[in-house]
């Protein structure tokens, strides 16, 4: 398989993908998404604000071989202490892709993350018997009128930092939502899992409909977890991690700063 992409060497497991030489190879999820994303990233101009893990074709010119895709290895490591820098890199990336039309594969993608996204945006109902964490968030949710575009739905952990280089953006899960929602997902994750304080959310309050974006970000993450693991998948630590973030989101949704 690696020969098809023009590389050779001992594969090194990266935790979700394999590094072989100067390439990173991973299993394809939804083929139509992989092909759309590869074409976009191959053509996107270089930016002074972020680097990209550019996709790599096989030797015969295709993006996929036997269920595998490849991209260039980019220097850097994630740094969960640098969430503001993550958000700034995400904003620059979203500005660069704002012209893209809505991809058709979003209508057929069916996985826990897509379910969580649709519930968060009231395109699907909240499942019966879902965790009580959702109750205050659903009660605080209000209609919003913001334009959507292609966004990166999982920035924390997928923005890499290296000394002397701009941040690198990798592993792009595509969503069609307001850019402020993508930022809110990053902030919600940081509040729950990366030791961020409410001050992080307060620093980005200038983003459109910020409180409602935080509410939807948390509904998205909670429903995704519940869909993937069921009610039995919640540990006490996971439940405890969400409560402070929910308080922050509701505080912003109600017009205050939690």
mmCIF file of C-alpha atoms in Angstrom:
data_model
loop_
_atom_site.group_PDB
_atom_site.id
_atom_site.type_symbol
_atom_site.label_atom_id
_atom_site.label_comp_id
_atom_site.label_asym_id
_atom_site.label_seq_id
_atom_site.Cartn_x
_atom_site.Cartn_y
_atom_site.Cartn_z
ATOM 1 C CA UNK A 1 0.000 0.000 0.000
ATOM 2 C CA UNK A 2 2.746 2.491 0.919
ATOM 3 C CA UNK A 3 4.467 1.809 -2.410
ATOM 4 C CA UNK A 4 1.369 3.174 -4.149
ATOM 5 C CA UNK A 5 2.124 6.577 -2.602
ATOM 6 C CA UNK A 6 5.788 6.458 -3.587
ATOM 7 C CA UNK A 7 7.295 5.923 -0.136
ATOM 8 C CA UNK A 8 9.070 3.127 1.643
ATOM 9 C CA UNK A 9 10.188 2.554 5.190
ATOM 10 C CA UNK A 10 9.139 1.262 8.564
ATOM 11 C CA UNK A 11 5.628 2.502 9.531
ATOM 12 C CA UNK A 12 5.439 4.412 12.831
ATOM 13 C CA UNK A 13 2.098 4.543 14.649
ATOM 14 C CA UNK A 14 1.030 8.101 15.482
ATOM 15 C CA UNK A 15 -2.192 7.234 17.279
ATOM 16 C CA UNK A 16 -4.780 7.350 14.508
ATOM 17 C CA UNK A 17 -2.443 7.292 11.503
ATOM 18 C CA UNK A 18 0.885 5.887 10.352
ATOM 19 C CA UNK A 19 3.992 7.832 9.424
ATOM 20 C CA UNK A 20 6.063 6.351 6.618
ATOM 21 C CA UNK A 21 8.990 8.491 5.580
ATOM 22 C CA UNK A 22 7.732 12.019 4.902
ATOM 23 C CA UNK A 23 4.086 10.959 4.578
ATOM 24 C CA UNK A 24 1.241 10.277 6.988
ATOM 25 C CA UNK A 25 -1.223 7.575 5.940
ATOM 26 C CA UNK A 26 -4.609 6.856 7.430
ATOM 27 C CA UNK A 27 -7.752 4.916 6.711
ATOM 28 C CA UNK A 28 -10.427 6.661 4.678
ATOM 29 C CA UNK A 29 -13.684 7.324 6.496
ATOM 30 C CA UNK A 30 -16.289 8.594 4.042
ATOM 31 C CA UNK A 31 -14.809 8.389 0.559
ATOM 32 C CA UNK A 32 -16.720 11.351 -0.845
ATOM 33 C CA UNK A 33 -15.523 13.533 2.035
ATOM 34 C CA UNK A 34 -11.925 12.415 1.566
ATOM 35 C CA UNK A 35 -11.989 13.211 -2.153
ATOM 36 C CA UNK A 36 -13.628 16.622 -1.648
ATOM 37 C CA UNK A 37 -11.208 17.583 1.116
ATOM 38 C CA UNK A 38 -8.171 16.444 -0.872
ATOM 39 C CA UNK A 39 -9.131 18.567 -3.869
ATOM 40 C CA UNK A 40 -9.714 21.623 -1.663
ATOM 41 C CA UNK A 41 -6.478 21.290 0.294
ATOM 42 C CA UNK A 42 -4.433 20.597 -2.826
ATOM 43 C CA UNK A 43 -5.623 23.851 -4.416
ATOM 44 C CA UNK A 44 -5.784 26.144 -1.387
ATOM 45 C CA UNK A 45 -3.116 28.882 -1.644
ATOM 46 C CA UNK A 46 -0.363 29.062 0.937
ATOM 47 C CA UNK A 47 -1.092 31.384 3.849
ATOM 48 C CA UNK A 48 1.192 33.474 6.050
ATOM 49 C CA UNK A 49 -1.026 32.510 8.994
ATOM 50 C CA UNK A 50 -1.137 28.710 8.870
ATOM 51 C CA UNK A 51 0.438 25.663 7.274
ATOM 52 C CA UNK A 52 -1.432 22.702 5.791
ATOM 53 C CA UNK A 53 -0.850 18.975 5.685
ATOM 54 C CA UNK A 54 -1.186 18.793 1.911
ATOM 55 C CA UNK A 55 -2.727 15.613 0.469
ATOM 56 C CA UNK A 56 -0.573 13.349 -1.650
ATOM 57 C CA UNK A 57 -1.709 11.415 -4.710
ATOM 58 C CA UNK A 58 -0.793 7.845 -5.470
ATOM 59 C CA UNK A 59 1.693 7.208 -8.246
ATOM 60 C CA UNK A 60 -1.211 6.692 -10.642
ATOM 61 C CA UNK A 61 -2.747 10.056 -9.738
ATOM 62 C CA UNK A 62 -5.599 9.081 -7.416
ATOM 63 C CA UNK A 63 -6.193 10.292 -3.880
ATOM 64 C CA UNK A 64 -7.053 6.888 -2.386
ATOM 65 C CA UNK A 65 -5.653 3.379 -2.704
ATOM 66 C CA UNK A 66 -7.362 0.386 -1.103
ATOM 67 C CA UNK A 67 -9.058 2.528 1.519
ATOM 68 C CA UNK A 68 -5.982 4.603 2.439
ATOM 69 C CA UNK A 69 -5.200 8.299 1.957
ATOM 70 C CA UNK A 70 -1.934 10.183 2.498
ATOM 71 C CA UNK A 71 -0.714 13.663 3.304
ATOM 72 C CA UNK A 72 2.632 15.385 3.845
ATOM 73 C CA UNK A 73 4.111 15.146 7.312
ATOM 74 C CA UNK A 74 4.179 18.613 8.882
ATOM 75 C CA UNK A 75 6.421 19.683 11.745
ATOM 76 C CA UNK A 76 4.889 20.380 15.119
ATOM 77 C CA UNK A 77 2.982 19.065 18.088
ATOM 78 C CA UNK A 78 -0.379 20.022 19.599
ATOM 79 C CA UNK A 79 -0.175 22.277 22.647
ATOM 80 C CA UNK A 80 -3.366 22.463 24.699
ATOM 81 C CA UNK A 81 -1.996 25.462 26.599
ATOM 82 C CA UNK A 82 -2.192 27.605 23.465
ATOM 83 C CA UNK A 83 -5.934 27.667 22.881
ATOM 84 C CA UNK A 84 -6.020 31.316 21.824
ATOM 85 C CA UNK A 85 -3.432 30.524 19.166
ATOM 86 C CA UNK A 86 -5.534 27.534 18.100
ATOM 87 C CA UNK A 87 -8.535 29.814 17.702
ATOM 88 C CA UNK A 88 -6.570 32.402 15.729
ATOM 89 C CA UNK A 89 -5.240 29.732 13.368
ATOM 90 C CA UNK A 90 -8.761 28.384 12.956
ATOM 91 C CA UNK A 91 -10.100 31.852 12.154
ATOM 92 C CA UNK A 92 -7.438 32.336 9.458
ATOM 93 C CA UNK A 93 -8.206 28.927 7.976
ATOM 94 C CA UNK A 94 -11.935 29.621 7.929
ATOM 95 C CA UNK A 95 -11.344 32.935 6.194
ATOM 96 C CA UNK A 96 -9.312 31.137 3.523
ATOM 97 C CA UNK A 97 -12.060 28.582 2.823
ATOM 98 C CA UNK A 98 -15.069 30.904 3.134
ATOM 99 C CA UNK A 99 -15.644 30.814 -0.628
ATOM 100 C CA UNK A 100 -16.274 27.071 -0.824
ATOM 101 C CA UNK A 101 -19.741 25.778 -1.748
ATOM 102 C CA UNK A 102 -21.537 23.393 0.566
ATOM 103 C CA UNK A 103 -20.326 19.833 -0.113
ATOM 104 C CA UNK A 104 -22.986 17.250 -0.935
ATOM 105 C CA UNK A 105 -21.465 14.514 1.243
ATOM 106 C CA UNK A 106 -22.773 16.284 4.349
ATOM 107 C CA UNK A 107 -26.252 15.053 3.455
ATOM 108 C CA UNK A 108 -25.214 11.399 3.631
ATOM 109 C CA UNK A 109 -22.547 11.340 6.328
ATOM 110 C CA UNK A 110 -23.886 9.231 9.199
ATOM 111 C CA UNK A 111 -21.758 8.869 12.313
ATOM 112 C CA UNK A 112 -21.967 9.930 15.978
ATOM 113 C CA UNK A 113 -20.391 13.320 15.211
ATOM 114 C CA UNK A 114 -22.877 14.082 12.458
ATOM 115 C CA UNK A 115 -25.711 13.058 14.771
ATOM 116 C CA UNK A 116 -24.417 15.361 17.496
ATOM 117 C CA UNK A 117 -24.118 18.228 15.032
ATOM 118 C CA UNK A 118 -27.658 17.794 13.722
ATOM 119 C CA UNK A 119 -29.171 17.582 17.188
ATOM 120 C CA UNK A 120 -27.271 20.699 18.257
ATOM 121 C CA UNK A 121 -28.783 22.611 15.327
ATOM 122 C CA UNK A 122 -32.296 21.177 15.781
ATOM 123 C CA UNK A 123 -32.157 19.176 12.575
ATOM 124 C CA UNK A 124 -32.766 16.073 14.705
ATOM 125 C CA UNK A 125 -34.633 15.841 18.035
ATOM 126 C CA UNK A 126 -32.844 15.246 21.307
ATOM 127 C CA UNK A 127 -32.925 11.458 21.802
ATOM 128 C CA UNK A 128 -35.330 10.140 24.407
ATOM 129 C CA UNK A 129 -33.564 9.231 27.631
ATOM 130 C CA UNK A 130 -30.468 11.312 26.840
ATOM 131 C CA UNK A 131 -28.264 12.477 29.709
ATOM 132 C CA UNK A 132 -29.531 15.167 32.054
ATOM 133 C CA UNK A 133 -26.529 17.292 31.056
ATOM 134 C CA UNK A 134 -28.548 18.384 28.040
ATOM 135 C CA UNK A 135 -31.556 19.796 29.864
ATOM 136 C CA UNK A 136 -30.175 23.257 30.761
ATOM 137 C CA UNK A 137 -28.480 23.578 27.376
ATOM 138 C CA UNK A 138 -31.626 22.777 25.411
ATOM 139 C CA UNK A 139 -33.580 25.187 27.611
ATOM 140 C CA UNK A 140 -31.048 27.948 26.855
ATOM 141 C CA UNK A 141 -30.982 27.345 23.095
ATOM 142 C CA UNK A 142 -32.506 30.109 20.983
ATOM 143 C CA UNK A 143 -32.803 30.603 17.195
ATOM 144 C CA UNK A 144 -29.849 32.254 15.475
ATOM 145 C CA UNK A 145 -29.462 33.754 12.024
ATOM 146 C CA UNK A 146 -25.869 33.413 10.936
ATOM 147 C CA UNK A 147 -24.367 32.426 7.587
ATOM 148 C CA UNK A 148 -22.764 29.000 7.422
ATOM 149 C CA UNK A 149 -19.656 27.893 5.563
ATOM 150 C CA UNK A 150 -17.238 24.986 5.555
ATOM 151 C CA UNK A 151 -15.457 24.857 8.925
ATOM 152 C CA UNK A 152 -13.029 22.643 10.847
ATOM 153 C CA UNK A 153 -15.056 20.951 13.559
ATOM 154 C CA UNK A 154 -12.230 19.669 15.768
ATOM 155 C CA UNK A 155 -9.462 22.242 16.107
ATOM 156 C CA UNK A 156 -8.007 21.334 19.544
ATOM 157 C CA UNK A 157 -5.372 18.676 19.032
ATOM 158 C CA UNK A 158 -5.369 19.256 15.284
ATOM 159 C CA UNK A 159 -3.386 22.485 15.286
ATOM 160 C CA UNK A 160 0.344 21.819 15.545
ATOM 161 C CA UNK A 161 3.012 24.216 16.786
ATOM 162 C CA UNK A 162 6.703 24.239 15.927
ATOM 163 C CA UNK A 163 9.342 26.798 16.824
ATOM 164 C CA UNK A 164 9.700 29.462 14.155
ATOM 165 C CA UNK A 165 6.786 28.193 12.052
ATOM 166 C CA UNK A 166 3.156 29.180 11.685
ATOM 167 C CA UNK A 167 0.596 26.759 13.166
ATOM 168 C CA UNK A 168 -0.227 23.705 11.047
ATOM 169 C CA UNK A 169 -3.807 22.529 10.589
ATOM 170 C CA UNK A 170 -4.376 18.800 10.168
ATOM 171 C CA UNK A 171 -7.179 16.197 10.191
ATOM 172 C CA UNK A 172 -10.017 18.394 8.940
ATOM 173 C CA UNK A 173 -13.530 17.073 9.707
ATOM 174 C CA UNK A 174 -15.787 19.214 7.529
ATOM 175 C CA UNK A 175 -18.961 20.826 8.853
ATOM 176 C CA UNK A 176 -21.251 23.479 7.362
ATOM 177 C CA UNK A 177 -21.791 25.874 10.247
ATOM 178 C CA UNK A 178 -20.926 29.440 11.304
ATOM 179 C CA UNK A 179 -17.207 29.891 12.005
ATOM 180 C CA UNK A 180 -18.067 31.071 15.521
ATOM 181 C CA UNK A 181 -19.528 27.613 16.200
ATOM 182 C CA UNK A 182 -16.218 25.964 15.279
ATOM 183 C CA UNK A 183 -14.466 28.346 17.677
ATOM 184 C CA UNK A 184 -17.022 27.513 20.365
ATOM 185 C CA UNK A 185 -16.342 23.781 19.974
ATOM 186 C CA UNK A 186 -12.654 24.469 20.571
ATOM 187 C CA UNK A 187 -13.434 26.567 23.649
ATOM 188 C CA UNK A 188 -15.879 23.986 25.019
ATOM 189 C CA UNK A 189 -13.279 21.248 24.616
ATOM 190 C CA UNK A 190 -10.673 23.412 26.336
ATOM 191 C CA UNK A 191 -13.012 24.107 29.255
ATOM 192 C CA UNK A 192 -13.889 20.453 29.681
ATOM 193 C CA UNK A 193 -10.599 18.710 29.034
ATOM 194 C CA UNK A 194 -7.637 21.080 28.794
ATOM 195 C CA UNK A 195 -7.777 23.088 31.995
ATOM 196 C CA UNK A 196 -9.009 26.335 30.434
ATOM 197 C CA UNK A 197 -10.740 28.878 32.654
ATOM 198 C CA UNK A 198 -13.888 30.893 31.879
ATOM 199 C CA UNK A 199 -11.569 33.729 30.861
ATOM 200 C CA UNK A 200 -10.937 31.893 27.583
ATOM 201 C CA UNK A 201 -14.615 32.059 26.682
ATOM 202 C CA UNK A 202 -14.754 35.712 27.769
ATOM 203 C CA UNK A 203 -11.858 36.643 25.461
ATOM 204 C CA UNK A 204 -13.836 35.462 22.427
ATOM 205 C CA UNK A 205 -17.194 36.966 23.359
ATOM 206 C CA UNK A 206 -16.943 39.285 20.345
ATOM 207 C CA UNK A 207 -17.736 36.371 18.019
ATOM 208 C CA UNK A 208 -21.283 36.333 16.601
ATOM 209 C CA UNK A 209 -23.962 34.758 18.812
ATOM 210 C CA UNK A 210 -21.233 33.540 21.135
ATOM 211 C CA UNK A 211 -23.461 32.252 23.919
ATOM 212 C CA UNK A 212 -25.637 30.292 21.503
ATOM 213 C CA UNK A 213 -22.571 28.883 19.776
ATOM 214 C CA UNK A 214 -21.221 27.625 23.111
ATOM 215 C CA UNK A 215 -24.581 26.055 23.912
ATOM 216 C CA UNK A 216 -24.647 24.265 20.557
ATOM 217 C CA UNK A 217 -21.011 23.215 20.857
ATOM 218 C CA UNK A 218 -21.704 21.453 24.137
ATOM 219 C CA UNK A 219 -24.894 19.812 22.863
ATOM 220 C CA UNK A 220 -22.864 18.582 19.893
ATOM 221 C CA UNK A 221 -20.147 17.048 22.040
ATOM 222 C CA UNK A 222 -22.561 15.513 24.564
ATOM 223 C CA UNK A 223 -24.826 13.951 21.935
ATOM 224 C CA UNK A 224 -21.815 12.637 20.034
ATOM 225 C CA UNK A 225 -20.535 10.908 23.166
ATOM 226 C CA UNK A 226 -23.957 9.514 23.992
ATOM 227 C CA UNK A 227 -24.499 8.246 20.449
ATOM 228 C CA UNK A 228 -21.098 6.563 20.362
ATOM 229 C CA UNK A 229 -21.165 5.008 23.838
ATOM 230 C CA UNK A 230 -24.735 5.051 25.129
ATOM 231 C CA UNK A 231 -25.837 6.107 28.622
ATOM 232 C CA UNK A 232 -23.496 3.546 30.178
ATOM 233 C CA UNK A 233 -20.544 5.317 28.580
ATOM 234 C CA UNK A 234 -20.604 8.224 31.000
ATOM 235 C CA UNK A 235 -18.055 8.107 33.798
ATOM 236 C CA UNK A 236 -18.281 10.335 36.881
ATOM 237 C CA UNK A 237 -15.218 12.261 35.691
ATOM 238 C CA UNK A 238 -16.777 12.915 32.292
ATOM 239 C CA UNK A 239 -20.010 14.139 33.829
ATOM 240 C CA UNK A 240 -18.105 16.377 36.236
ATOM 241 C CA UNK A 241 -16.031 17.871 33.413
ATOM 242 C CA UNK A 242 -19.104 19.189 31.612
ATOM 243 C CA UNK A 243 -20.840 20.968 34.495
ATOM 244 C CA UNK A 244 -18.524 24.022 34.708
ATOM 245 C CA UNK A 245 -18.506 24.380 30.903
ATOM 246 C CA UNK A 246 -22.303 24.258 30.813
ATOM 247 C CA UNK A 247 -22.438 26.988 33.442
ATOM 248 C CA UNK A 248 -20.118 29.159 31.337
ATOM 249 C CA UNK A 249 -22.140 28.595 28.164
ATOM 250 C CA UNK A 250 -25.458 29.389 29.795
ATOM 251 C CA UNK A 251 -23.995 32.476 31.386
ATOM 252 C CA UNK A 252 -22.991 33.779 27.969
ATOM 253 C CA UNK A 253 -26.275 32.693 26.387
ATOM 254 C CA UNK A 254 -28.181 34.674 29.001
ATOM 255 C CA UNK A 255 -26.128 37.766 28.324
ATOM 256 C CA UNK A 256 -23.680 37.568 31.188
ATOM 257 C CA UNK A 257 -20.160 36.284 31.599
ATOM 258 C CA UNK A 258 -20.075 33.114 33.680
#
